[in-house]
CSV table of C-alpha atoms in Angstrom, one decimal:
chain,number,residue,atom,x,y,z
A,1,UNK,CA,-167.9,53.5,56.5
A,2,UNK,CA,-168.9,50.0,55.7
A,3,UNK,CA,-172.5,50.8,56.2
A,4,UNK,CA,-172.6,54.0,53.9
A,5,UNK,CA,-170.7,52.0,51.3
A,6,UNK,CA,-173.3,48.9,51.4
A,7,UNK,CA,-176.3,51.5,51.0
A,8,UNK,CA,-174.4,53.3,48.0
A,9,UNK,CA,-173.4,50.2,46.6
A,10,UNK,CA,-177.0,48.6,46.8
A,11,UNK,CA,-178.5,51.8,45.8
A,12,UNK,CA,-176.3,52.0,42.5
A,13,UNK,CA,-176.7,48.1,41.7
A,14,UNK,CA,-180.7,48.3,42.0
A,15,UNK,CA,-180.8,51.8,39.8
A,16,UNK,CA,-178.7,50.0,37.1
A,17,UNK,CA,-181.1,47.3,37.0
A,18,UNK,CA,-183.7,49.6,36.5
A,19,UNK,CA,-185.5,49.9,39.9
A,20,UNK,CA,-186.9,53.4,40.6
A,21,UNK,CA,-184.8,55.8,42.4
A,22,UNK,CA,-186.9,56.1,45.3
A,23,UNK,CA,-187.5,52.5,45.6
A,24,UNK,CA,-184.0,51.7,45.3
A,25,UNK,CA,-183.0,54.3,47.8
A,26,UNK,CA,-185.5,52.8,50.2
A,27,UNK,CA,-184.5,49.3,50.1
A,28,UNK,CA,-180.9,50.0,50.3
A,29,UNK,CA,-181.6,52.2,53.3
A,30,UNK,CA,-184.0,49.8,55.2
A,31,UNK,CA,-181.6,46.8,54.3
A,32,UNK,CA,-178.7,48.6,55.8
A,33,UNK,CA,-180.6,49.4,59.1
A,34,UNK,CA,-181.5,46.1,59.5
A,35,UNK,CA,-178.0,44.5,58.9
A,36,UNK,CA,-175.6,47.0,60.6
A,37,UNK,CA,-177.9,48.5,63.5
A,38,UNK,CA,-180.2,47.9,66.0
A,39,UNK,CA,-182.7,50.5,65.0
A,40,UNK,CA,-186.4,49.4,65.5
A,41,UNK,CA,-187.9,48.6,61.8
A,42,UNK,CA,-191.1,50.5,63.3
A,43,UNK,CA,-189.3,53.9,63.2
A,44,UNK,CA,-188.5,53.3,59.6
A,45,UNK,CA,-192.1,54.9,58.8
A,46,UNK,CA,-191.5,57.9,61.3
A,47,UNK,CA,-188.1,58.8,59.7
A,48,UNK,CA,-189.6,58.7,56.5
A,49,UNK,CA,-192.4,61.0,57.2
A,50,UNK,CA,-190.1,63.5,58.8
A,51,UNK,CA,-188.3,63.6,55.3
A,52,UNK,CA,-191.8,64.8,53.8
A,53,UNK,CA,-193.1,66.8,57.0
A,54,UNK,CA,-191.5,70.0,55.8
A,55,UNK,CA,-193.4,73.4,55.5
A,56,UNK,CA,-190.5,74.5,52.8
A,57,UNK,CA,-191.1,71.5,50.9
A,58,UNK,CA,-194.9,72.5,50.4
A,59,UNK,CA,-193.2,75.1,47.7
A,60,UNK,CA,-192.3,72.4,45.3
A,61,UNK,CA,-195.6,71.1,44.1
A,62,UNK,CA,-197.0,74.6,44.1
A,63,UNK,CA,-194.3,75.7,41.7
A,64,UNK,CA,-194.7,72.7,39.4
A,65,UNK,CA,-198.7,73.5,39.0
A,66,UNK,CA,-197.4,77.3,38.1
A,67,UNK,CA,-195.3,75.6,35.3
A,68,UNK,CA,-198.3,73.8,34.2
A,69,UNK,CA,-200.8,76.7,34.2
A,70,UNK,CA,-198.2,78.8,32.5
A,71,UNK,CA,-197.4,76.1,29.9
A,72,UNK,CA,-201.3,75.8,28.7
A,73,UNK,CA,-202.8,79.1,30.2
A,74,UNK,CA,-201.2,81.4,27.3
A,75,UNK,CA,-198.6,83.1,29.6
A,76,UNK,CA,-195.6,81.5,27.6
A,77,UNK,CA,-196.7,82.9,24.3
A,78,UNK,CA,-196.8,86.5,25.6
A,79,UNK,CA,-193.5,86.0,27.5
A,80,UNK,CA,-192.1,85.2,24.0
A,81,UNK,CA,-193.5,87.8,22.2
A,82,UNK,CA,-192.4,90.4,24.5
A,83,UNK,CA,-188.8,89.2,24.5
A,84,UNK,CA,-188.9,89.3,20.7
A,85,UNK,CA,-189.9,92.9,20.6
A,86,UNK,CA,-187.1,93.6,23.2
A,87,UNK,CA,-183.9,91.9,21.7
A,88,UNK,CA,-185.2,90.4,18.5
A,89,UNK,CA,-183.9,93.1,16.5
A,90,UNK,CA,-180.3,92.8,17.6
A,91,UNK,CA,-177.6,90.7,15.6
A,92,UNK,CA,-178.7,86.9,16.4
A,93,UNK,CA,-182.1,88.3,17.5
A,94,UNK,CA,-184.1,85.1,17.7
A,95,UNK,CA,-181.2,83.6,19.8
A,96,UNK,CA,-181.3,86.4,22.4
A,97,UNK,CA,-185.0,86.2,22.7
A,98,UNK,CA,-184.6,82.3,23.2
A,99,UNK,CA,-182.0,83.0,26.2
A,100,UNK,CA,-184.4,86.1,27.6
A,101,UNK,CA,-187.5,84.0,27.4
A,102,UNK,CA,-185.9,81.2,29.4
A,103,UNK,CA,-184.8,83.8,31.9
A,104,UNK,CA,-188.3,85.2,32.2
A,105,UNK,CA,-190.1,82.0,32.3
A,106,UNK,CA,-187.8,80.5,34.7
A,107,UNK,CA,-188.4,83.3,36.9
A,108,UNK,CA,-191.8,82.3,37.3
A,109,UNK,CA,-192.0,78.5,36.9
A,110,UNK,CA,-188.3,77.3,38.3
A,111,UNK,CA,-188.6,74.3,36.0
A,112,UNK,CA,-186.2,73.4,33.2
A,113,UNK,CA,-188.6,70.9,31.5
A,114,UNK,CA,-191.7,73.6,31.6
A,115,UNK,CA,-189.6,75.9,30.0
A,116,UNK,CA,-188.8,73.5,27.0
A,117,UNK,CA,-192.3,72.0,27.0
A,118,UNK,CA,-194.2,75.4,26.7
A,119,UNK,CA,-191.8,77.4,24.8
A,120,UNK,CA,-189.6,75.0,23.1
A,121,UNK,CA,-191.6,74.4,19.8
A,122,UNK,CA,-192.4,78.1,19.4
A,123,UNK,CA,-188.7,79.3,19.7
A,124,UNK,CA,-187.3,76.5,17.7
A,125,UNK,CA,-189.8,77.1,14.6
A,126,UNK,CA,-189.1,81.3,14.7
A,127,UNK,CA,-185.3,80.4,14.6
A,128,UNK,CA,-185.4,78.1,11.8
A,129,UNK,CA,-187.6,80.3,9.8
A,130,UNK,CA,-185.2,83.1,10.1
A,131,UNK,CA,-182.1,81.2,8.8
A,132,UNK,CA,-181.0,79.3,12.2
A,133,UNK,CA,-179.7,75.6,11.5
A,134,UNK,CA,-182.3,73.4,13.3
A,135,UNK,CA,-179.4,71.7,15.4
A,136,UNK,CA,-178.3,75.4,16.8
A,137,UNK,CA,-182.2,76.3,17.5
A,138,UNK,CA,-182.5,73.1,19.6
A,139,UNK,CA,-179.2,73.4,21.2
A,140,UNK,CA,-180.0,76.8,22.4
A,141,UNK,CA,-183.3,76.0,23.5
A,142,UNK,CA,-181.9,73.0,25.6
A,143,UNK,CA,-178.9,74.6,27.4
A,144,UNK,CA,-180.8,77.9,28.2
A,145,UNK,CA,-183.5,75.8,29.7
A,146,UNK,CA,-180.9,75.1,32.9
A,147,UNK,CA,-181.4,79.0,33.6
A,148,UNK,CA,-184.7,77.8,35.3
A,149,UNK,CA,-182.4,75.7,37.8
A,150,UNK,CA,-180.6,78.9,38.9
A,151,UNK,CA,-183.0,81.8,38.2
A,152,UNK,CA,-185.4,82.0,41.5
A,153,UNK,CA,-187.8,80.3,42.1
A,154,UNK,CA,-185.9,77.6,41.1
A,155,UNK,CA,-187.5,74.1,42.4
A,156,UNK,CA,-183.8,72.4,42.9
A,157,UNK,CA,-182.7,75.6,44.9
A,158,UNK,CA,-185.5,75.3,47.2
A,159,UNK,CA,-184.9,71.4,47.7
A,160,UNK,CA,-181.2,72.1,48.1
A,161,UNK,CA,-181.9,74.5,51.0
A,162,UNK,CA,-184.0,72.4,52.5
A,163,UNK,CA,-181.7,69.5,52.7
A,164,UNK,CA,-179.0,71.8,53.8
A,165,UNK,CA,-181.1,73.9,56.6
A,166,UNK,CA,-180.0,77.0,54.9
A,167,UNK,CA,-182.5,80.1,54.0
A,168,UNK,CA,-184.3,79.3,51.2
A,169,UNK,CA,-184.9,82.9,50.5
A,170,UNK,CA,-181.5,84.1,50.8
A,171,UNK,CA,-180.4,80.9,48.5
A,172,UNK,CA,-183.1,81.8,46.0
A,173,UNK,CA,-181.7,85.5,45.6
A,174,UNK,CA,-178.3,83.8,45.4
A,175,UNK,CA,-179.0,82.3,42.2
A,176,UNK,CA,-180.4,85.6,40.6
A,177,UNK,CA,-176.9,87.0,39.7
A,178,UNK,CA,-175.2,83.9,38.6
A,179,UNK,CA,-178.3,83.0,36.3
A,180,UNK,CA,-178.2,86.5,34.6
A,181,UNK,CA,-174.5,86.2,34.6
A,182,UNK,CA,-174.9,82.7,32.4
A,183,UNK,CA,-177.3,84.3,30.5
A,184,UNK,CA,-175.2,87.0,29.4
A,185,UNK,CA,-172.4,84.6,28.3
A,186,UNK,CA,-175.1,82.6,26.3
A,187,UNK,CA,-176.1,85.8,24.5
A,188,UNK,CA,-172.5,86.7,23.8
A,189,UNK,CA,-171.7,83.2,22.3
A,190,UNK,CA,-175.2,83.7,20.3
A,191,UNK,CA,-173.8,87.3,19.0
A,192,UNK,CA,-170.7,85.8,17.8
A,193,UNK,CA,-172.6,82.9,16.2
A,194,UNK,CA,-175.1,85.3,14.3
A,195,UNK,CA,-172.3,87.7,13.2
A,196,UNK,CA,-170.4,84.6,11.7
A,197,UNK,CA,-173.3,83.1,10.1
A,198,UNK,CA,-174.9,86.4,8.7
A,199,UNK,CA,-178.3,85.6,10.1
A,200,UNK,CA,-181.3,88.1,9.3
A,201,UNK,CA,-182.7,90.3,12.1
A,202,UNK,CA,-186.4,91.1,12.6
A,203,UNK,CA,-187.3,95.2,12.4
A,204,UNK,CA,-187.4,96.9,15.8
A,205,UNK,CA,-190.9,98.8,15.9
A,206,UNK,CA,-191.7,100.7,19.2
A,207,UNK,CA,-195.5,100.1,18.4
A,208,UNK,CA,-194.5,96.1,18.7
A,209,UNK,CA,-192.7,96.8,22.0
A,210,UNK,CA,-195.7,98.8,23.6
A,211,UNK,CA,-198.3,96.3,22.2
A,212,UNK,CA,-196.2,93.3,23.7
A,213,UNK,CA,-195.3,95.1,27.1
A,214,UNK,CA,-199.1,95.6,27.6
A,215,UNK,CA,-200.3,92.3,26.5
A,216,UNK,CA,-197.5,90.4,28.5
A,217,UNK,CA,-197.2,93.0,31.6
A,218,UNK,CA,-199.7,91.0,34.0
A,219,UNK,CA,-197.1,87.8,33.3
A,220,UNK,CA,-194.1,89.7,33.5
A,221,UNK,CA,-195.1,91.2,36.7
A,222,UNK,CA,-194.7,87.6,38.4
A,223,UNK,CA,-191.4,87.4,39.0
A,224,UNK,CA,-191.2,91.0,40.2
A,225,UNK,CA,-193.9,90.3,42.7
A,226,UNK,CA,-192.2,86.9,43.7
A,227,UNK,CA,-188.7,88.7,44.5
A,228,UNK,CA,-190.1,91.9,45.8
A,229,UNK,CA,-192.2,89.7,48.4
A,230,UNK,CA,-189.4,87.4,49.5
A,231,UNK,CA,-186.6,90.1,49.5
A,232,UNK,CA,-189.1,92.5,51.3
A,233,UNK,CA,-190.2,89.8,53.8
A,234,UNK,CA,-193.8,90.1,52.9
A,235,UNK,CA,-193.8,86.3,52.5
A,236,UNK,CA,-191.9,83.2,52.8
A,237,UNK,CA,-190.7,81.1,49.7
A,238,UNK,CA,-193.5,78.9,50.4
A,239,UNK,CA,-196.1,81.4,50.5
A,240,UNK,CA,-194.7,83.0,47.4
A,241,UNK,CA,-195.5,79.8,45.6
A,242,UNK,CA,-198.9,80.0,46.7
A,243,UNK,CA,-199.3,83.6,45.6
A,244,UNK,CA,-197.7,82.5,42.3
A,245,UNK,CA,-200.5,79.9,41.9
A,246,UNK,CA,-203.2,82.2,42.7
A,247,UNK,CA,-202.0,85.2,40.2
A,248,UNK,CA,-201.0,82.7,37.6
A,249,UNK,CA,-204.5,81.1,37.8
A,250,UNK,CA,-206.4,84.3,37.7
A,251,UNK,CA,-204.5,85.4,34.7
A,252,UNK,CA,-205.0,82.1,32.9
A,253,UNK,CA,-208.4,81.9,33.5
A,254,UNK,CA,-209.8,85.6,33.8
A,255,UNK,CA,-207.1,87.8,32.0
A,256,UNK,CA,-205.9,85.6,29.0
A,257,UNK,CA,-208.9,83.6,29.1
A,258,UNK,CA,-207.1,80.4,27.8
A,259,UNK,CA,-208.2,78.0,30.5
A,260,UNK,CA,-211.6,77.2,32.2
A,261,UNK,CA,-212.1,76.0,35.9
A,262,UNK,CA,-212.9,72.6,34.3
A,263,UNK,CA,-209.5,72.2,33.0
A,264,UNK,CA,-207.9,72.9,36.4
A,265,UNK,CA,-208.3,69.2,37.8
A,266,UNK,CA,-206.2,67.8,35.4
A,267,UNK,CA,-203.4,70.1,36.1
A,268,UNK,CA,-203.8,68.9,39.7
A,269,UNK,CA,-203.7,65.5,39.2
A,270,UNK,CA,-200.5,66.0,37.2
A,271,UNK,CA,-199.0,68.0,39.7
A,272,UNK,CA,-199.9,65.4,42.4
A,273,UNK,CA,-198.2,62.6,40.2
A,274,UNK,CA,-194.9,64.9,39.9
A,275,UNK,CA,-194.9,66.0,43.5
A,276,UNK,CA,-195.3,62.4,44.8
A,277,UNK,CA,-192.3,61.0,43.0
A,278,UNK,CA,-190.1,64.0,44.7
A,279,UNK,CA,-191.8,63.4,48.2
A,280,UNK,CA,-191.0,59.8,47.9
A,281,UNK,CA,-187.4,60.7,47.1
A,282,UNK,CA,-187.4,62.9,50.2
A,283,UNK,CA,-188.8,60.1,52.6
A,284,UNK,CA,-186.1,57.7,51.4
A,285,UNK,CA,-183.5,59.9,51.5
A,286,UNK,CA,-184.1,60.7,54.8
A,287,UNK,CA,-183.2,57.1,55.9
A,288,UNK,CA,-180.1,57.0,53.8
A,289,UNK,CA,-179.1,60.5,55.6
A,290,UNK,CA,-179.6,59.0,58.9
A,291,UNK,CA,-177.0,56.1,58.0
A,292,UNK,CA,-174.4,58.3,56.7
A,293,UNK,CA,-174.8,60.4,60.0
A,294,UNK,CA,-174.5,57.5,62.0
A,295,UNK,CA,-171.5,56.0,60.1
A,296,UNK,CA,-169.6,59.3,60.0
A,297,UNK,CA,-169.4,59.5,56.5
A,298,UNK,CA,-169.8,63.3,56.3
A,299,UNK,CA,-166.7,63.6,58.9
A,300,UNK,CA,-164.7,61.0,56.5
A,301,UNK,CA,-165.4,63.1,53.5
A,302,UNK,CA,-164.3,66.1,55.2
A,303,UNK,CA,-160.9,64.5,56.3
A,304,UNK,CA,-160.2,63.4,52.7
A,305,UNK,CA,-160.7,66.8,51.4
A,306,UNK,CA,-158.8,68.2,53.9
A,307,UNK,CA,-155.9,66.1,52.7
A,308,UNK,CA,-156.3,66.6,49.2
A,309,UNK,CA,-156.4,70.8,49.6
A,310,UNK,CA,-156.8,73.6,51.9
A,311,UNK,CA,-158.1,75.9,49.1
A,312,UNK,CA,-161.7,76.0,49.0
A,313,UNK,CA,-161.7,77.2,45.2
A,314,UNK,CA,-159.7,73.5,44.5
A,315,UNK,CA,-162.0,71.7,46.9
A,316,UNK,CA,-165.2,73.2,45.3
A,317,UNK,CA,-163.9,72.4,41.6
A,318,UNK,CA,-163.2,68.9,42.9
A,319,UNK,CA,-166.9,68.6,43.9
A,320,UNK,CA,-168.2,70.5,40.9
A,321,UNK,CA,-166.3,67.6,38.6
A,322,UNK,CA,-167.9,64.9,40.9
A,323,UNK,CA,-171.3,66.4,40.7
A,324,UNK,CA,-171.4,66.7,37.0
A,325,UNK,CA,-170.6,63.3,36.6
A,326,UNK,CA,-173.0,62.0,39.2
A,327,UNK,CA,-175.6,64.4,37.6
A,328,UNK,CA,-175.2,62.3,34.0
A,329,UNK,CA,-176.1,59.0,35.7
A,330,UNK,CA,-178.7,60.1,38.6
A,331,UNK,CA,-182.0,62.2,38.9
A,332,UNK,CA,-180.8,65.6,40.4
A,333,UNK,CA,-183.4,65.8,43.0
A,334,UNK,CA,-182.0,62.2,44.2
A,335,UNK,CA,-178.6,63.4,44.2
A,336,UNK,CA,-179.5,66.5,46.2
A,337,UNK,CA,-181.1,64.5,49.1
A,338,UNK,CA,-178.2,62.0,49.0
A,339,UNK,CA,-175.2,64.0,48.4
A,340,UNK,CA,-175.6,67.4,50.2
A,341,UNK,CA,-175.5,65.7,53.7
A,342,UNK,CA,-172.3,63.9,52.8
A,343,UNK,CA,-170.5,66.7,51.2
A,344,UNK,CA,-171.6,70.1,52.3
A,345,UNK,CA,-169.6,69.5,55.9
A,346,UNK,CA,-166.6,68.7,54.4
A,347,UNK,CA,-166.5,71.5,52.0
A,348,UNK,CA,-167.7,74.0,54.9
A,349,UNK,CA,-164.4,72.4,56.6
A,350,UNK,CA,-162.1,73.7,54.1
A,351,UNK,CA,-163.6,76.9,54.1
A,352,UNK,CA,-166.4,76.9,51.0
A,353,UNK,CA,-169.2,79.0,51.8
A,354,UNK,CA,-172.5,77.0,52.3
A,355,UNK,CA,-174.5,79.2,50.2
A,356,UNK,CA,-171.9,79.3,47.2
A,357,UNK,CA,-171.5,75.4,47.2
A,358,UNK,CA,-175.4,75.1,47.2
A,359,UNK,CA,-175.9,77.2,44.1
A,360,UNK,CA,-172.6,75.2,42.6
A,361,UNK,CA,-174.2,72.1,43.5
A,362,UNK,CA,-177.6,73.0,41.6
A,363,UNK,CA,-175.9,74.1,38.6
A,364,UNK,CA,-173.8,70.9,38.2
A,365,UNK,CA,-176.4,68.8,38.9
A,366,UNK,CA,-178.6,70.8,36.6
A,367,UNK,CA,-176.2,70.0,33.8
A,368,UNK,CA,-177.6,66.6,34.2
A,369,UNK,CA,-180.8,67.4,32.8
A,370,UNK,CA,-179.4,68.3,29.6
A,371,UNK,CA,-176.5,65.4,29.3
A,372,UNK,CA,-177.0,61.8,28.5
A,373,UNK,CA,-177.8,59.3,29.5
A,374,UNK,CA,-180.6,60.2,31.9
A,375,UNK,CA,-181.1,64.2,30.5
A,376,UNK,CA,-184.7,64.7,31.0
A,377,UNK,CA,-184.5,68.0,29.4
A,378,UNK,CA,-182.4,66.4,26.5
A,379,UNK,CA,-184.8,64.1,25.6
A,380,UNK,CA,-187.9,66.4,25.8
A,381,UNK,CA,-185.9,68.9,23.5
A,382,UNK,CA,-185.4,66.0,21.0
A,383,UNK,CA,-189.1,64.9,21.1
A,384,UNK,CA,-190.5,68.6,20.6
A,385,UNK,CA,-187.8,69.1,17.7
A,386,UNK,CA,-188.2,65.8,16.2
A,387,UNK,CA,-184.7,65.2,16.2
A,388,UNK,CA,-182.3,62.2,16.9
A,389,UNK,CA,-180.8,62.5,20.3
A,390,UNK,CA,-177.5,62.0,18.9
A,391,UNK,CA,-177.8,65.0,16.6
A,392,UNK,CA,-179.2,67.0,19.5
A,393,UNK,CA,-176.3,66.1,21.7
A,394,UNK,CA,-173.5,67.0,18.9
A,395,UNK,CA,-175.3,70.3,18.4
A,396,UNK,CA,-175.2,71.1,22.0
A,397,UNK,CA,-171.7,70.6,22.7
A,398,UNK,CA,-170.3,74.2,22.4
A,399,UNK,CA,-173.1,75.6,24.3
A,400,UNK,CA,-172.8,73.0,26.8
A,401,UNK,CA,-168.8,74.3,26.7
A,402,UNK,CA,-170.0,78.0,27.4
A,403,UNK,CA,-172.2,76.7,30.3
A,404,UNK,CA,-169.2,75.0,31.7
A,405,UNK,CA,-166.9,78.0,31.5
A,406,UNK,CA,-169.6,79.9,33.1
A,407,UNK,CA,-169.3,77.6,36.2
A,408,UNK,CA,-166.0,77.8,36.6
A,409,UNK,CA,-165.7,81.3,36.7
A,410,UNK,CA,-168.6,81.4,39.4
A,411,UNK,CA,-166.5,78.8,41.3
A,412,UNK,CA,-163.4,80.9,41.2
A,413,UNK,CA,-165.0,84.1,41.8
A,414,UNK,CA,-167.6,83.6,44.7
A,415,UNK,CA,-168.2,87.2,44.9
A,416,UNK,CA,-170.4,86.9,41.9
A,417,UNK,CA,-172.8,84.7,44.0
A,418,UNK,CA,-172.2,86.4,47.4
A,419,UNK,CA,-171.3,89.9,46.8
A,420,UNK,CA,-175.2,91.1,45.9
A,421,UNK,CA,-176.2,89.4,49.0
A,422,UNK,CA,-174.0,91.2,51.0
A,423,UNK,CA,-174.8,94.4,49.4
A,424,UNK,CA,-178.7,93.8,50.1
A,425,UNK,CA,-177.9,93.0,53.7
A,426,UNK,CA,-179.0,89.6,53.4
A,427,UNK,CA,-176.2,87.3,54.1
A,428,UNK,CA,-173.4,87.8,56.1
A,429,UNK,CA,-171.1,84.8,55.2
A,430,UNK,CA,-170.9,81.1,56.3
A,431,UNK,CA,-172.2,79.8,59.5
């Protein structure tokens, strides 16, 4: 236990001093090995390389590239137009458009930050023009971006499944129904808000619906192709990411004609930069995982959980509360690499299903993307809307409450996540 505490304490101290998370984790891990174990330092590079040497993790940079291509290649604008034609005429129409757009965009890019960066300005401007307060428009854009971390092909889900050793395909499909469930709760709240404030709606026209569907059909087919391919066994999640890149590239250059081949190297460099950060965290987290296992920390956490409660729902609620707090101060990707090896064995010991655990974990850490002090999406939304961080936080509190309520229901009713998998004969329960 002393080894694990030393590593975690060193990691948090270095992080608070402003040292990058991956470097903090690496320094703490190597120092722990040097002081507490006879492990030769020559094995450290091999251990780090094994953390990155994963076919599953290849999907991460590919989906990052998909998000960048969608953002600049015309896909995002066409998705917004289609969503507006489908639900824009309902009470609170543009709020519903915001939610539906996040669902569709998240089903292609798997990135919350890409959702806000590519669609945020358009969504906020349209909502303000139709009578929504700027604060509410920004708050809805911010909180619905979390849907991209839940709905396949979520980048966080891919990383979580890779770390836990669970089927990536099953885990991605497991996020679909919870993601739609959360989206429906957002739409319900938006409906009540619109009724209370008597907001105007746009007129429904079949011609606009048909035109937007025809124009946006190639983009809208992307999530359909990915889900059908994964569920049908046509390709693995990593291969699905490659298919998504090729398809989005084809749409951006030859169908929508908003990108040229000479633009692509810029997005490849941006992808490499973002992916390098993630994979460096994966490498240094492998050292930490080895220390935790050697020190027996997962077994000790399992023992503590078992003494506190034997009810899997209570155990998962406690874990969720802990992860929300961690997510407020720690990068979600780093938290997945560090905490899943510690918490998952204990959760399984008290009866929590591993797939359900991972879905709840990803959502809990996804909340950290929209909360201070390190919420990347929070800062992105404030920048896009040109609003003060404090104003965005204040306006977002009710919608964060809706998201928290949704996760509470997901924790208390595991069937929302697991029953669709059993119905499709994709999953038969925990190990």
